[in-house]
């Protein structure tokens, strides 16, 4: 049976599963100010989902895995 790579899995399912794993493991430290931060300058309120911090972290981790050797300059384009 051949192995399954990250590119073989649906992107949304992978990011949801990785975000759930990050939340369960407790490895990333969530800042105290995360509940008051807005996601964009045109927003008035912070996100309703209290676990929104893990989704962008999982997406960034997937991006770094797929594009190894990613520098700071390309991270600003995410």
PDB file of C-alpha atoms in Angstrom:
ATOM      1  CA  UNK A   1       0.000   0.000   0.000  1.00  0.00           C
ATOM      2  CA  UNK A   2       1.563   3.297  -1.061  1.00  0.00           C
ATOM      3  CA  UNK A   3       1.964   6.092   1.465  1.00  0.00           C
ATOM      4  CA  UNK A   4      -0.189   9.173   1.456  1.00  0.00           C
ATOM      5  CA  UNK A   5       1.512  12.552   1.152  1.00  0.00           C
ATOM      6  CA  UNK A   6       0.262  15.970   2.181  1.00  0.00           C
ATOM      7  CA  UNK A   7      -0.474  16.836  -1.454  1.00  0.00           C
ATOM      8  CA  UNK A   8      -2.719  13.763  -1.783  1.00  0.00           C
ATOM      9  CA  UNK A   9      -5.097  14.865   0.978  1.00  0.00           C
ATOM     10  CA  UNK A  10      -7.794  17.506   0.570  1.00  0.00           C
ATOM     11  CA  UNK A  11      -6.311  20.813   1.730  1.00  0.00           C
ATOM     12  CA  UNK A  12      -9.262  21.874   3.893  1.00  0.00           C
ATOM     13  CA  UNK A  13      -9.522  18.511   5.634  1.00  0.00           C
ATOM     14  CA  UNK A  14      -5.796  18.477   6.343  1.00  0.00           C
ATOM     15  CA  UNK A  15      -5.776  21.986   7.802  1.00  0.00           C
ATOM     16  CA  UNK A  16      -8.798  21.239  10.018  1.00  0.00           C
ATOM     17  CA  UNK A  17      -7.175  18.040  11.285  1.00  0.00           C
ATOM     18  CA  UNK A  18      -3.832  19.749  11.883  1.00  0.00           C
ATOM     19  CA  UNK A  19      -5.536  22.631  13.710  1.00  0.00           C
ATOM     20  CA  UNK A  20      -7.350  20.135  15.934  1.00  0.00           C
ATOM     21  CA  UNK A  21      -4.062  18.355  16.615  1.00  0.00           C
ATOM     22  CA  UNK A  22      -2.315  21.637  17.479  1.00  0.00           C
ATOM     23  CA  UNK A  23      -5.123  22.563  19.851  1.00  0.00           C
ATOM     24  CA  UNK A  24      -5.106  19.130  21.492  1.00  0.00           C
ATOM     25  CA  UNK A  25      -1.323  19.001  21.871  1.00  0.00           C
ATOM     26  CA  UNK A  26      -1.100  22.492  23.359  1.00  0.00           C
ATOM     27  CA  UNK A  27       2.324  23.069  21.779  1.00  0.00           C
ATOM     28  CA  UNK A  28       1.717  26.533  20.305  1.00  0.00           C
ATOM     29  CA  UNK A  29       1.304  29.124  23.034  1.00  0.00           C
ATOM     30  CA  UNK A  30      -1.741  31.251  22.405  1.00  0.00           C
ATOM     31  CA  UNK A  31      -1.088  34.911  23.311  1.00  0.00           C
ATOM     32  CA  UNK A  32      -3.283  36.526  25.960  1.00  0.00           C
ATOM     33  CA  UNK A  33      -4.397  39.280  23.577  1.00  0.00           C
ATOM     34  CA  UNK A  34      -5.751  36.870  20.959  1.00  0.00           C
ATOM     35  CA  UNK A  35      -9.381  37.428  22.003  1.00  0.00           C
ATOM     36  CA  UNK A  36      -9.222  41.183  21.314  1.00  0.00           C
ATOM     37  CA  UNK A  37      -7.402  41.187  17.993  1.00  0.00           C
ATOM     38  CA  UNK A  38      -9.185  41.853  14.696  1.00  0.00           C
ATOM     39  CA  UNK A  39      -8.304  39.947  11.530  1.00  0.00           C
ATOM     40  CA  UNK A  40      -8.460  42.998   9.238  1.00  0.00           C
ATOM     41  CA  UNK A  41      -8.609  46.750   9.576  1.00  0.00           C
ATOM     42  CA  UNK A  42     -12.164  46.910   8.216  1.00  0.00           C
ATOM     43  CA  UNK A  43     -13.486  44.488  10.864  1.00  0.00           C
ATOM     44  CA  UNK A  44     -15.178  45.861  13.978  1.00  0.00           C
ATOM     45  CA  UNK A  45     -15.083  42.775  16.208  1.00  0.00           C
ATOM     46  CA  UNK A  46     -12.692  39.887  16.788  1.00  0.00           C
ATOM     47  CA  UNK A  47     -13.627  36.492  15.302  1.00  0.00           C
ATOM     48  CA  UNK A  48     -16.480  34.613  16.945  1.00  0.00           C
ATOM     49  CA  UNK A  49     -14.610  31.302  16.862  1.00  0.00           C
ATOM     50  CA  UNK A  50     -12.528  31.117  20.024  1.00  0.00           C
ATOM     51  CA  UNK A  51     -10.102  28.691  18.380  1.00  0.00           C
ATOM     52  CA  UNK A  52      -9.396  30.734  15.250  1.00  0.00           C
ATOM     53  CA  UNK A  53      -5.705  31.006  16.188  1.00  0.00           C
ATOM     54  CA  UNK A  54      -5.023  27.387  15.233  1.00  0.00           C
ATOM     55  CA  UNK A  55      -6.353  27.516  11.658  1.00  0.00           C
ATOM     56  CA  UNK A  56      -3.854  30.109  10.345  1.00  0.00           C
ATOM     57  CA  UNK A  57      -1.082  28.332  12.258  1.00  0.00           C
ATOM     58  CA  UNK A  58      -1.983  25.032  10.578  1.00  0.00           C
ATOM     59  CA  UNK A  59      -2.201  26.693   7.183  1.00  0.00           C
ATOM     60  CA  UNK A  60       1.216  28.290   7.630  1.00  0.00           C
ATOM     61  CA  UNK A  61       2.707  24.970   8.783  1.00  0.00           C
ATOM     62  CA  UNK A  62       1.316  23.264   5.653  1.00  0.00           C
ATOM     63  CA  UNK A  63       2.737  26.003   3.460  1.00  0.00           C
ATOM     64  CA  UNK A  64       6.169  25.669   5.071  1.00  0.00           C
ATOM     65  CA  UNK A  65       6.081  21.889   4.645  1.00  0.00           C
ATOM     66  CA  UNK A  66       5.162  22.039   0.967  1.00  0.00           C
ATOM     67  CA  UNK A  67       7.565  24.839   0.096  1.00  0.00           C
ATOM     68  CA  UNK A  68      10.657  23.903   2.073  1.00  0.00           C
ATOM     69  CA  UNK A  69      13.273  26.586   2.479  1.00  0.00           C
ATOM     70  CA  UNK A  70      10.704  29.358   2.527  1.00  0.00           C
ATOM     71  CA  UNK A  71      12.195  32.665   3.608  1.00  0.00           C
ATOM     72  CA  UNK A  72      10.772  35.686   5.361  1.00  0.00           C
ATOM     73  CA  UNK A  73      10.086  37.480   2.086  1.00  0.00           C
ATOM     74  CA  UNK A  74       7.789  34.772   0.783  1.00  0.00           C
ATOM     75  CA  UNK A  75       6.044  34.413   4.141  1.00  0.00           C
ATOM     76  CA  UNK A  76       4.774  37.979   3.780  1.00  0.00           C
ATOM     77  CA  UNK A  77       2.863  36.899   0.646  1.00  0.00           C
ATOM     78  CA  UNK A  78       0.796  34.242   2.426  1.00  0.00           C
TER      79      UNK A  78
END
